[in-house]
Coordinates of C-alpha atoms in Angstrom, one line a residue:
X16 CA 1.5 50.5 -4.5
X17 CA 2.7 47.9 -1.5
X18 CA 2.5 44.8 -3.8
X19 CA 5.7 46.3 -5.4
X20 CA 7.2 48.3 -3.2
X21 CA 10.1 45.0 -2.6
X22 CA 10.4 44.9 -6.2
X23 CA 11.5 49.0 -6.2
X24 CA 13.5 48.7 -3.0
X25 CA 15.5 46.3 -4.4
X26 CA 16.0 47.9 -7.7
X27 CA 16.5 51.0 -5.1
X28 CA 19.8 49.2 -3.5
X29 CA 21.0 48.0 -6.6
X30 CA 21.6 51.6 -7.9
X31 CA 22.3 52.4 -4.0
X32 CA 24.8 49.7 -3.9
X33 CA 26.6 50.9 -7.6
X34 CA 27.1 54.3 -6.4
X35 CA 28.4 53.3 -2.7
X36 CA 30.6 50.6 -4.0
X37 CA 32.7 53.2 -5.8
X38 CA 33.3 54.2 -2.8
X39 CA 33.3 50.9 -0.1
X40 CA 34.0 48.1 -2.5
X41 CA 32.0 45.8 0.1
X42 CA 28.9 47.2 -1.4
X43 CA 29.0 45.6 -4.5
X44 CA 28.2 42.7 -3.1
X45 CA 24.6 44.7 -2.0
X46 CA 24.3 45.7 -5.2
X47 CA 24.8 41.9 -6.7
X48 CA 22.1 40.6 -4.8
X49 CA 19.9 43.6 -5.7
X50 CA 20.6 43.4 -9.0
X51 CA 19.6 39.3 -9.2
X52 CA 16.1 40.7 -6.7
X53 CA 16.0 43.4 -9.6
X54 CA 15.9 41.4 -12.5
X55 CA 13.5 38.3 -11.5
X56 CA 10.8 40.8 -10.2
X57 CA 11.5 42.5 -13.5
X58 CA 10.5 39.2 -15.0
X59 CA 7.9 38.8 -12.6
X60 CA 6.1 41.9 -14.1
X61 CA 6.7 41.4 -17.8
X62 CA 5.9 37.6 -18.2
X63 CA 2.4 36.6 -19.1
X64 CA 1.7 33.1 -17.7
X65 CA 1.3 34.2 -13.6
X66 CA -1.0 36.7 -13.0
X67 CA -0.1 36.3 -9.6
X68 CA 3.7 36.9 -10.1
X69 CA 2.6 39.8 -12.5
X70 CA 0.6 41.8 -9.3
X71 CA 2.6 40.3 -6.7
X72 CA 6.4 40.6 -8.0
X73 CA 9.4 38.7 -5.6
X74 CA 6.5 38.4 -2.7
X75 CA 4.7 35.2 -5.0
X76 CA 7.6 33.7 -4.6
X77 CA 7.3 33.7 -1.1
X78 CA 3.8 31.6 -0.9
X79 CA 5.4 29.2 -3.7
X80 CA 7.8 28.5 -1.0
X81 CA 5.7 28.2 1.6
X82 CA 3.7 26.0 -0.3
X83 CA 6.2 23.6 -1.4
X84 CA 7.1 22.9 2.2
X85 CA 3.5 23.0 2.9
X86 CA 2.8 19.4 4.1
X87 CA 6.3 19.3 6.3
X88 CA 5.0 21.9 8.0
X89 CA 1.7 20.5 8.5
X90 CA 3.2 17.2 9.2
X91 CA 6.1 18.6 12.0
X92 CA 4.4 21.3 13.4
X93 CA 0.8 21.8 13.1
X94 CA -1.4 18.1 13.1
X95 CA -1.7 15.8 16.1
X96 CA 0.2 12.7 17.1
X97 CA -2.7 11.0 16.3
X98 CA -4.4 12.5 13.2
X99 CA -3.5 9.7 9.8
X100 CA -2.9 12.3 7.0
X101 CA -2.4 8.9 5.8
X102 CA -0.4 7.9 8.7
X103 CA -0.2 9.5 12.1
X104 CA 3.4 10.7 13.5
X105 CA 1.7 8.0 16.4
X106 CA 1.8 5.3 14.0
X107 CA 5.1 6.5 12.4
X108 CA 6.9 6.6 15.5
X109 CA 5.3 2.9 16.8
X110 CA 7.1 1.9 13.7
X111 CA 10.6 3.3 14.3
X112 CA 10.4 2.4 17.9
X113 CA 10.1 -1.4 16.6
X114 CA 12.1 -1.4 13.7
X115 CA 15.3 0.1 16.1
X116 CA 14.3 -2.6 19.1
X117 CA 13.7 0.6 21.6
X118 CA 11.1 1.1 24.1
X119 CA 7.5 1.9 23.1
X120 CA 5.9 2.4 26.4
X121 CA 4.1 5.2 26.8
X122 CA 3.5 7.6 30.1
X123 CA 0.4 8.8 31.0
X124 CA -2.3 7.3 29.4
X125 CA -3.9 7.0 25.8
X126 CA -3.6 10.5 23.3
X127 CA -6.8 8.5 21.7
X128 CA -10.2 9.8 22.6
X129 CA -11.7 6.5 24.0
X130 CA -15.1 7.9 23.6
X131 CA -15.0 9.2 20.4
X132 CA -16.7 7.6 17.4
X133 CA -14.8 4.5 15.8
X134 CA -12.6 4.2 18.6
X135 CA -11.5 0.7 18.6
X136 CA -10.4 -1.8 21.7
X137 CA -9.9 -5.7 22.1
X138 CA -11.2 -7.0 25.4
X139 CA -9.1 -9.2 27.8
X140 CA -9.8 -11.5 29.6
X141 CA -10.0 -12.6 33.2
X142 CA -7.8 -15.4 32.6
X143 CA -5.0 -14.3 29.9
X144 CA -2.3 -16.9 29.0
X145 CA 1.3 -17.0 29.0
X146 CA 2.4 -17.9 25.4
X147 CA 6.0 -17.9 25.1
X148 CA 5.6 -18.4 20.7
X149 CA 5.3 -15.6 18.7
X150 CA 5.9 -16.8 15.4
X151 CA 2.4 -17.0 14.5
X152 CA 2.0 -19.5 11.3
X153 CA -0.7 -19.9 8.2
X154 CA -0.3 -23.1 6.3
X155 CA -0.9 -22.1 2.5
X156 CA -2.5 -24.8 0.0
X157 CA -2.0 -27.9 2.2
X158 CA -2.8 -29.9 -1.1
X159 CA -0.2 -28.0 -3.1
X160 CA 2.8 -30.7 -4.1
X161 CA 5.3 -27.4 -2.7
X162 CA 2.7 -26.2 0.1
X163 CA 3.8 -22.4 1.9
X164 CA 3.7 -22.2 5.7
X165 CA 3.6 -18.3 5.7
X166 CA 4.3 -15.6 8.8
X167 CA 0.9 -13.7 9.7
X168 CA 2.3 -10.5 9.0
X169 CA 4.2 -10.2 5.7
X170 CA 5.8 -7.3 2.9
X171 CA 3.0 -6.3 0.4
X172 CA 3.9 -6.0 -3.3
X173 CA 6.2 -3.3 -4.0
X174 CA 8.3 -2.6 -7.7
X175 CA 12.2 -3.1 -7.8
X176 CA 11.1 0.6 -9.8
X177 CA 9.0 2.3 -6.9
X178 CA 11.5 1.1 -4.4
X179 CA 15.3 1.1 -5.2
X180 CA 17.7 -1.4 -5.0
X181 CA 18.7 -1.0 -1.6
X182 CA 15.3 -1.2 -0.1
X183 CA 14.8 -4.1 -1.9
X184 CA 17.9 -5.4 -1.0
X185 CA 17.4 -4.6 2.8
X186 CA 13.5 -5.6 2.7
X187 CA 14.8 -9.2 1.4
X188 CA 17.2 -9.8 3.8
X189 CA 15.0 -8.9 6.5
X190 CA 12.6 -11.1 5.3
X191 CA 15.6 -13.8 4.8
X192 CA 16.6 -13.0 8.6
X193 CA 12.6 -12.9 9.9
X194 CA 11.7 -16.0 8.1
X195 CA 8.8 -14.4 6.3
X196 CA 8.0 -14.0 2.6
X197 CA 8.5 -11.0 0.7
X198 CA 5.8 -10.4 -2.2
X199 CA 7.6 -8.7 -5.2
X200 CA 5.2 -6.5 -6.7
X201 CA 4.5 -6.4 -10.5
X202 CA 7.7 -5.8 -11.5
X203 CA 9.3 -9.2 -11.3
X204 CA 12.5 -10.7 -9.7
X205 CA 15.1 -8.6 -10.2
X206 CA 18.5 -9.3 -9.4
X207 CA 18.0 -7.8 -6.3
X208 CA 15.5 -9.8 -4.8
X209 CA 17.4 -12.8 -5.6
X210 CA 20.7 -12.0 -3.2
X211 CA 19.7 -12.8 0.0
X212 CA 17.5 -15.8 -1.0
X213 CA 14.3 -14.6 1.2
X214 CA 11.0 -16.2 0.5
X215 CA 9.3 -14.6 -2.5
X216 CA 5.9 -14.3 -3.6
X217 CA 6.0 -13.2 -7.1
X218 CA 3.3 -11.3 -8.5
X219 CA 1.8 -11.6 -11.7
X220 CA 0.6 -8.6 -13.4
X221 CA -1.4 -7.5 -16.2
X222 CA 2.2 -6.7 -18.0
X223 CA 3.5 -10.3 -17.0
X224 CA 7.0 -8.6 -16.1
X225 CA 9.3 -11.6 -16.1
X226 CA 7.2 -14.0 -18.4
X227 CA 6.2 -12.1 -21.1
X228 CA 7.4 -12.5 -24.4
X229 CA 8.0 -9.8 -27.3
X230 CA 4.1 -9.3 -28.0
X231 CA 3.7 -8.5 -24.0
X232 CA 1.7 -11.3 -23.9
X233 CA 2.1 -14.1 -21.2
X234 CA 4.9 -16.7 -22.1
X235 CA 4.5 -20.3 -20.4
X236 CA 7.9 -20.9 -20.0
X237 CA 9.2 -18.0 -19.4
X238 CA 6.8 -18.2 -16.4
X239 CA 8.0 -22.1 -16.0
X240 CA 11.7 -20.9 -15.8
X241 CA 11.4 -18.1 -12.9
X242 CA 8.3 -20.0 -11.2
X243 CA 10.3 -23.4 -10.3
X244 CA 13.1 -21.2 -8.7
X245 CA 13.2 -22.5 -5.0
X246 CA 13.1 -19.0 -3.5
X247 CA 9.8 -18.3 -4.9
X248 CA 7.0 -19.8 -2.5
X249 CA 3.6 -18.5 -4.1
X250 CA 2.1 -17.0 -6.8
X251 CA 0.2 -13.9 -6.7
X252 CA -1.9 -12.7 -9.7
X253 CA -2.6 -9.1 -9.7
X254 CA -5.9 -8.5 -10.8
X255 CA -5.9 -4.6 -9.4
X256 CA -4.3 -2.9 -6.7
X257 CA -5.8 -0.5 -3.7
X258 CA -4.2 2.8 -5.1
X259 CA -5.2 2.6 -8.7
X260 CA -8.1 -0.2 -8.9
X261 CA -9.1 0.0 -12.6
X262 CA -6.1 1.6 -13.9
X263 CA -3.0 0.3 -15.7
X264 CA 0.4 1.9 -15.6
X265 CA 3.2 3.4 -17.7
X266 CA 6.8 3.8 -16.7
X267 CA 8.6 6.3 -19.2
X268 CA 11.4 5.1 -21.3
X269 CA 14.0 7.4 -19.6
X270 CA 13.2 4.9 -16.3
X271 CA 13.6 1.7 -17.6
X272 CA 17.2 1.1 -16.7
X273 CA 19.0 -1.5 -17.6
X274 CA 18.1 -3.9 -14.5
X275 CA 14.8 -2.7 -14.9
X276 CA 14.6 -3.9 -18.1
X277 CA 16.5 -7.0 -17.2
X278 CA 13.6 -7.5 -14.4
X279 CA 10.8 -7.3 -16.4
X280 CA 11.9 -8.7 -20.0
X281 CA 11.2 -5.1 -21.5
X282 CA 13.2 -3.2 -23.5
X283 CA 15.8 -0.4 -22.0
X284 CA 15.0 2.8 -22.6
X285 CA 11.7 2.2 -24.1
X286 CA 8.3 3.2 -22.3
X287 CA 7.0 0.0 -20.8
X288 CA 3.0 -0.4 -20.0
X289 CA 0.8 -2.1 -17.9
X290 CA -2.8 -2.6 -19.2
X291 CA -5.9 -1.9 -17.2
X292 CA -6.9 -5.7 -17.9
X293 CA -5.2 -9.0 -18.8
X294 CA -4.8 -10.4 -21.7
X295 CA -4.7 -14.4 -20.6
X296 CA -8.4 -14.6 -19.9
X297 CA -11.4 -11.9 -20.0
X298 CA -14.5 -14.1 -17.5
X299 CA -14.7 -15.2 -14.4
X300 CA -14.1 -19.2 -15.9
X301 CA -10.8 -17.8 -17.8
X302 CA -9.7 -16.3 -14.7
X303 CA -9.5 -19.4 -12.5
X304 CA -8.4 -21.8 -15.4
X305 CA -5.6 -19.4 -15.5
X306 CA -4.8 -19.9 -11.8
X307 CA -4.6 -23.7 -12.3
X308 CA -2.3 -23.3 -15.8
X309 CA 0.0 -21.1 -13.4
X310 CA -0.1 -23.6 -10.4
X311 CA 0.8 -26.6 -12.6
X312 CA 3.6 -24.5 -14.4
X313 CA 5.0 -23.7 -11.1
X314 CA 5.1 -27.2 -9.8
X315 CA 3.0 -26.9 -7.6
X316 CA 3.0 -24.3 -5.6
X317 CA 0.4 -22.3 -3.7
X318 CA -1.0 -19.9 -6.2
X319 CA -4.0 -17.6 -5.7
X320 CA -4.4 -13.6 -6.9
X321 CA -4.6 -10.2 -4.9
X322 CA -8.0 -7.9 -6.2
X323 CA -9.2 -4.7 -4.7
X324 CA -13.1 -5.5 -4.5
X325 CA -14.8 -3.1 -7.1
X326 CA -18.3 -4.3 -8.9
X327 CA -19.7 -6.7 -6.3
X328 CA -21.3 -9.2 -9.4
X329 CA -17.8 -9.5 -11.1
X330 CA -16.4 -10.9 -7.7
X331 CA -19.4 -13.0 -7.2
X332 CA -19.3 -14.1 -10.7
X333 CA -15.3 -15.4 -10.1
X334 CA -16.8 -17.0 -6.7
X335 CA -19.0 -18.9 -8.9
X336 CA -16.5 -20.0 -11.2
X337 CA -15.3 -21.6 -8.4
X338 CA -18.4 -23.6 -7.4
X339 CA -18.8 -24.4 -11.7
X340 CA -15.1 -25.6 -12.4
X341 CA -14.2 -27.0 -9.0
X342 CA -10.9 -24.7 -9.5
X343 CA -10.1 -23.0 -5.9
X344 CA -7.6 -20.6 -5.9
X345 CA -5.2 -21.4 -2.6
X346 CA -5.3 -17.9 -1.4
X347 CA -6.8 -14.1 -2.3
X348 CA -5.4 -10.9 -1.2
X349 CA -7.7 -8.2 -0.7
X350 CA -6.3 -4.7 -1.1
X351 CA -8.2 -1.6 0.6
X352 CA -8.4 1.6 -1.7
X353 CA -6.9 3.1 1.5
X354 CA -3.7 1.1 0.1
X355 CA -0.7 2.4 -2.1
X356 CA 2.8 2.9 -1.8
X357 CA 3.3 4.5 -4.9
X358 CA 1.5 7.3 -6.5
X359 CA -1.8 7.5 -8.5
X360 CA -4.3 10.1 -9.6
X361 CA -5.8 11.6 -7.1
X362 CA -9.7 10.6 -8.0
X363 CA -8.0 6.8 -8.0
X364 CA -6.2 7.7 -5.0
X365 CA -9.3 9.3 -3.2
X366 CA -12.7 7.6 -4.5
X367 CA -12.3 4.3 -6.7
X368 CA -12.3 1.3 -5.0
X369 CA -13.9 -0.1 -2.1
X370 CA -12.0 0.0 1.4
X371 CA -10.0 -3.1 2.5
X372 CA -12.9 -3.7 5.7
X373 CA -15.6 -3.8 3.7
X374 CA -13.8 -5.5 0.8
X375 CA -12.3 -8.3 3.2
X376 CA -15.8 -8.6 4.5
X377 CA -17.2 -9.3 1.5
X378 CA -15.0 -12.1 0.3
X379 CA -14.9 -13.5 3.2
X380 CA -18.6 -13.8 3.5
X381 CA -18.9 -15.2 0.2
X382 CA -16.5 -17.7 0.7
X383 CA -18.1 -19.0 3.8
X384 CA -21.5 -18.7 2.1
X385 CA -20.6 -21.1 -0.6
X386 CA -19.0 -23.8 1.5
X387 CA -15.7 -22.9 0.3
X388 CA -13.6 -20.6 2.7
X389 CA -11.7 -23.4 4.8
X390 CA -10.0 -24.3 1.2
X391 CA -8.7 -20.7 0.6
X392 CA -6.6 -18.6 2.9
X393 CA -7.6 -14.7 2.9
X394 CA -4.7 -11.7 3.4
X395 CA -5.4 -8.5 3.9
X396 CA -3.3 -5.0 3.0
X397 CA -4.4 -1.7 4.0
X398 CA -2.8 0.9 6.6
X399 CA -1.6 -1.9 9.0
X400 CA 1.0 -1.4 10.8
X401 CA 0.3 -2.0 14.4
X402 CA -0.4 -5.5 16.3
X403 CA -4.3 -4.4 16.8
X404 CA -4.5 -3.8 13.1
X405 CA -3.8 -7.2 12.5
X406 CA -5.7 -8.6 14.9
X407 CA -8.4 -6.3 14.4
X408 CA -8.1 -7.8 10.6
X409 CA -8.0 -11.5 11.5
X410 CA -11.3 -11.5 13.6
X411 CA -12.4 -9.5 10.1
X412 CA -11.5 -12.9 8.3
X413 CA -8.1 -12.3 7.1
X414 CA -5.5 -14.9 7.7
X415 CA -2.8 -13.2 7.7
X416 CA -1.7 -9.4 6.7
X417 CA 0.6 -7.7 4.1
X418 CA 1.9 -4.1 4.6
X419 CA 3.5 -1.8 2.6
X420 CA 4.2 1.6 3.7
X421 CA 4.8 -0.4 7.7
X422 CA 7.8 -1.6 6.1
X423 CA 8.8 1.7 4.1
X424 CA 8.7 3.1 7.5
X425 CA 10.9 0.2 8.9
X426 CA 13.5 1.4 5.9
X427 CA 13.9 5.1 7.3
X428 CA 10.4 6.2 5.2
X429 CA 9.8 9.9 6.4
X430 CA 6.2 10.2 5.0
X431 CA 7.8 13.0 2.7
X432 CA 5.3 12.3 0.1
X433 CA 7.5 12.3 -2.5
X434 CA 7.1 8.7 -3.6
X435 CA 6.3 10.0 -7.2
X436 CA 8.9 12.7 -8.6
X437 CA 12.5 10.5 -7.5
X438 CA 13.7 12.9 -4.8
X439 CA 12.6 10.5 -1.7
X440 CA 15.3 12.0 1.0
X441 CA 15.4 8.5 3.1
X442 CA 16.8 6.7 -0.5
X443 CA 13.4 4.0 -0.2
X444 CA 11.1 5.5 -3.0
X445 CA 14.1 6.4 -5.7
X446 CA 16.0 5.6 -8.4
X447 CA 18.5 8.8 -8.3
X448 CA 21.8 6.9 -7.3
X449 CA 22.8 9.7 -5.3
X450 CA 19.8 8.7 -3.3
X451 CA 19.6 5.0 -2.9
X452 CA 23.0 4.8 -2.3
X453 CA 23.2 6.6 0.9
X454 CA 20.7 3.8 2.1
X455 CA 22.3 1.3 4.6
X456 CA 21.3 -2.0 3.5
X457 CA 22.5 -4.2 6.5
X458 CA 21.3 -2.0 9.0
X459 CA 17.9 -1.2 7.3
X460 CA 18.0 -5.2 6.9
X461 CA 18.2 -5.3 10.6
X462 CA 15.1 -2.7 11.6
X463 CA 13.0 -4.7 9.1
X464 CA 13.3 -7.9 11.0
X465 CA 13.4 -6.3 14.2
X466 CA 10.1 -4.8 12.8
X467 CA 8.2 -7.7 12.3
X468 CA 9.5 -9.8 15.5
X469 CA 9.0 -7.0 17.7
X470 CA 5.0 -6.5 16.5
X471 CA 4.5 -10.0 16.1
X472 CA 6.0 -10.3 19.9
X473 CA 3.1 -8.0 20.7
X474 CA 0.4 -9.7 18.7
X475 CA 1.6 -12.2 21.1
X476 CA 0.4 -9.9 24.0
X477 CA -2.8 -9.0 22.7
X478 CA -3.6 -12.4 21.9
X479 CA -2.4 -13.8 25.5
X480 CA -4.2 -10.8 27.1
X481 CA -7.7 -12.2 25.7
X482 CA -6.9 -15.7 26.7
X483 CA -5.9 -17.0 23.8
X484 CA -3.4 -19.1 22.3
X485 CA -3.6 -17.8 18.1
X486 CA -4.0 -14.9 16.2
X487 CA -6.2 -17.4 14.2
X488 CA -8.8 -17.8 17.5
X489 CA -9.9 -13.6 17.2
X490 CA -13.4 -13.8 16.8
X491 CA -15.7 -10.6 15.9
X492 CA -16.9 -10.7 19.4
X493 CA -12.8 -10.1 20.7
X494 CA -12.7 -6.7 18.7
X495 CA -15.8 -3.6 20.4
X496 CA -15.9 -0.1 18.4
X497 CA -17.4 2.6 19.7
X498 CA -20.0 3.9 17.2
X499 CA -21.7 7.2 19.3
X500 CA -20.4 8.9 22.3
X501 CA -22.9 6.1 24.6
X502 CA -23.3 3.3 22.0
X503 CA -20.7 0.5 21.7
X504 CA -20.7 -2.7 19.2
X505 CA -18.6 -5.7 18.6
X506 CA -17.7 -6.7 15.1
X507 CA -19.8 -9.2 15.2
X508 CA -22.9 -7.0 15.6
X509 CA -21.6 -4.3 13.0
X510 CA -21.4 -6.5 10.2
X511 CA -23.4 -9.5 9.2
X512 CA -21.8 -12.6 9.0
X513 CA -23.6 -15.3 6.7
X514 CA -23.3 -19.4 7.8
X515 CA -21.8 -22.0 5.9
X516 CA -23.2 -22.2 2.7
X517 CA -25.9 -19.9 2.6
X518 CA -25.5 -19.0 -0.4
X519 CA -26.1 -22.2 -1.3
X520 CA -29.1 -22.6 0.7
X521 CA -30.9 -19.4 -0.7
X522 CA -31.0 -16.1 -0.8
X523 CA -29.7 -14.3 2.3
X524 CA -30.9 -11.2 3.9
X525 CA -27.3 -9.1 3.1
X526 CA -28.4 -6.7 0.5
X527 CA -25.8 -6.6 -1.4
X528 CA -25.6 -10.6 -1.9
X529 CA -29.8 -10.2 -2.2
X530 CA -29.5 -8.0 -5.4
X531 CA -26.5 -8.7 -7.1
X532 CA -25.6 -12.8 -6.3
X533 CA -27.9 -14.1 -8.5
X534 CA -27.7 -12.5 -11.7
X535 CA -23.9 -12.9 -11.2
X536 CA -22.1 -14.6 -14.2
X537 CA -19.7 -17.3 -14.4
X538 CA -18.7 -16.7 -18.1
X539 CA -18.7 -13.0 -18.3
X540 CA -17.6 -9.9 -15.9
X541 CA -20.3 -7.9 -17.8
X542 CA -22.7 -6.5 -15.1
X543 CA -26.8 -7.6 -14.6
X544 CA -29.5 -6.4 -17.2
X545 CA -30.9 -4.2 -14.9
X546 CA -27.2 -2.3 -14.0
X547 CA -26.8 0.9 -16.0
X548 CA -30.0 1.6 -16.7
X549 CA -30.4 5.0 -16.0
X550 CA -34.3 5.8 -16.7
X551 CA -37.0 3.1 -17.0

């Protein structure tokens, strides 16, 4: 039968290459490598566990090959420049091109389809300015005593632990160099972040790596101690993250090194876990008395948390928390479940969580509905990488943006999709030595800086092009999608925007706000009366 006619050919030349090599000694090596063929389609046949192997001995192994470098191929040689499988070699390439200082004009016109659906374009104007600036600034908790004036574009949170220490060590100093801030993900301050001095935000998780205390629970001055540290500018709590919203986390003994442990006051060696939820509070009340406890620990300084939106009445129930306690947080990230630069289970990775546009929307509208959005600053993190995604953000509400996987890219990030197993080839997404190590951290430090200036310098452009004079100043009407082959809309007409303090007023005609805002809770994330009712 053909499925194992390779297994007896081989077999064939290893009895061929026995009886010919008493003859031509250069045939043994013929009937070596027939006799290593031989023997694995021999186990091929006899094992149990592949039924595939078992009909299809030496020739499975071929599509396991094939399929291992699957996605490269894909990646190099079969998908568009433009198709975002999550990012586009288009996008990749902007990137690089920035990150290096080289040319990214392109000949020829656009390799977009403008008339294809969600095609998306900001209009000039007639009268563009000339703005020489392009260090685009957001001031952060003006009534903080230690108040932030951050960049517009900025690193999202990302683990000394995902990244090594070289990309944190370049991602720092590029953020030293750049003169913006550098957000340290859950996993603390390690030593790493700390040697170029670069502006930090550190992020609290639901482990509270770095003030914890042997219980896991949050320590006060533990916190006090890293919190007061000069190069630390803001406070993030995590409340959940765009790859995993709803999900805690568990790094296996046999990775908690020694610095890791050092970073997150764990043990070395011993499995360390991040809960789904956190401990220091469980409503909406708790949440935001929190946020003051950690403000006032810090000294003062601007202090807010970072949520991918899920169930629309637990958000609404923090928003009124706001209104109840007169607490404000000084600023929210939103994370889009299109986010993560990690890995997570694919449902997680593919279906929780609600996208960073509609999320962003829908803080931002409540915000402005309840009178209270000029008091908190909005970022925003989800597949931005270009100058039009920010600004495409901003006129979405945002204040400023984070990115994640634009700066992986800036550190030599191949999109090799192997973020999760420790054998990253570029050294970013690794804790193998022989890895990390081979990663330049002065010139990666370099292509991060030149990274940010260079898209900021075009924000600059896009901005001057529609005759204005801030990032801040791009309305919905500035950004049009195309949403048929003959229908276009501004952003502005796509979504609804609510007034100042609607929500105060009454109930508004947003649907989501019209059936979930009023039975929202204050002193409980548990959902309405009426939510999980299957049958009536």
């Amino acid at each position: 039968m053909g499925r194992y006619l390779l297994w007896w050919l081989t077999i064939a030349l290893t009895i061929a290459g026995v009886g010919l090599g008493m003859v031509w000694p250069q045939w043994w090596w013929g009937a070596a490598i027939g006799a290593v063929l031989a023997t694995i389609g021999t186990v091929d046949v006899l094992q149990k566990r592949s039924t595939l192997r078992r009909n299809y001995p030496l020739l499975a192994h071929f599509r396991y090959g094939l399929e291992s470098i699957g996605p490269e191929m894909r990646q190099y040689f079969i998908e568009g420049d433009t198709a975002e499988v999550p990012f586009s070699r288009q996008q990749r390439a902007l990137v690089y091109q920035r990150s290096k200082s080289v040319s990214d004009v392109r000949p020829f016109g656009s390799q977009h389809s403008v008339y294809a659906v969600d095609f998306e374009w900001i209009n000039h104007s007639l009268r563009p300015l000339h703005l020489e600036e392009h260090d685009f600034r957001v001031e952060v908790g003006p009534d903080c005593a230690q108040p932030y004036s951050a960049s517009v574009f900025n690193i999202s949170g990302m683990s000394f632990g995902a990244l090594s220490a070289n990309a944190i060590l370049a991602l720092n100093a590029g953020a030293k160099a750049g003169g913006f801030c550098h957000d340290t993900g859950e996993g603390s301050i390690s030593r790493h972040h700390r040697v170029h001095g670069g502006d930090l935000v550190w992020q609290i998780g639901s482990g509270y790596f770095g003030c914890r205390n042997a219980s896991g629970l949050f320590d006060p001055k533990r916190f006090a101690a890293n919190a007061q540290d000069p190069q630390v500018r803001m406070i993030e709590l995590k409340l959940s993250q765009g790859a995993k919203p709803g999900k805690g986390g568990l790094l296996p003994g046999t990775k908690v090194t020694r610095e890791i442990a050092e970073a997150r006051g764990v043990l070395e060696g011993v499995d360390c876990i991040s809960p789904s939820h956190h401990s220091a509070f469980d409503t909406p009340v708790g949440l935001l008395e929190f946020i003051a406890r950690l403000r006032e620990l810090s000294g003062g300084k601007p202090t807010g948390f970072k949520l991918a939106i899920g169930h629309p009445w637990e958000w609404f129930g923090i928003a009124k928390a706001m209104l109840e306690t007169g607490i404000v947080p000084d600023f929210i990230v939103v994370d889009g479940a299109e986010g993560g630069t990690g890995a997570a289970p694919a449902e997680f990775i593919d279906h929780v969580g609600v996208p960073m546009h509609e999320g962003l929307m829908l803080v931002h509208n409540t915000l402005v509905g309840i009178g209270l959005r000029n008091r908190v600053r909005i970022a925003a993190a989800g597949r931005v990488v270009s100058a039009f995604d920010i600004a495409r953000t901003l006129a979405m509400g945002a204040d400023w943006c984070n990115s994640g996987r634009g700066f992986m890219f800036s550190l030599g990030c191949i999109q090799a999709l192997s973020c999760h197993n420790d054998q990253c080839p570029t050294g970013v997404a690794t804790q193998d030595p022989a890895r990390w190590k081979q990663l330049d951290v002065a010139d990666k430090a370099l292509r991060v800086q030149r990274y940010h200036e260079n898209t900021l310098r075009a924000l600059r452009d896009l901005v001057s092009a529609a005759g204005l004079s801030h990032p801040a100043e791009i309305c919905p009407e500035h950004i049009l999608r195309r949403v048929s082959p003959t229908q276009i809309s501004s952003l502005s007409a796509l979504y609804r925007f609510l007034q100042p303090g609607e929500l105060l007023d009454g109930e508004p005609e947003h649907a989501v706000f019209r059936t979930f805002w009023a039975t929202a809770r204050s002193d409980s994330f548990a959902p309405p009366g009426r939510v999980g009712v299957r049958w009536r």
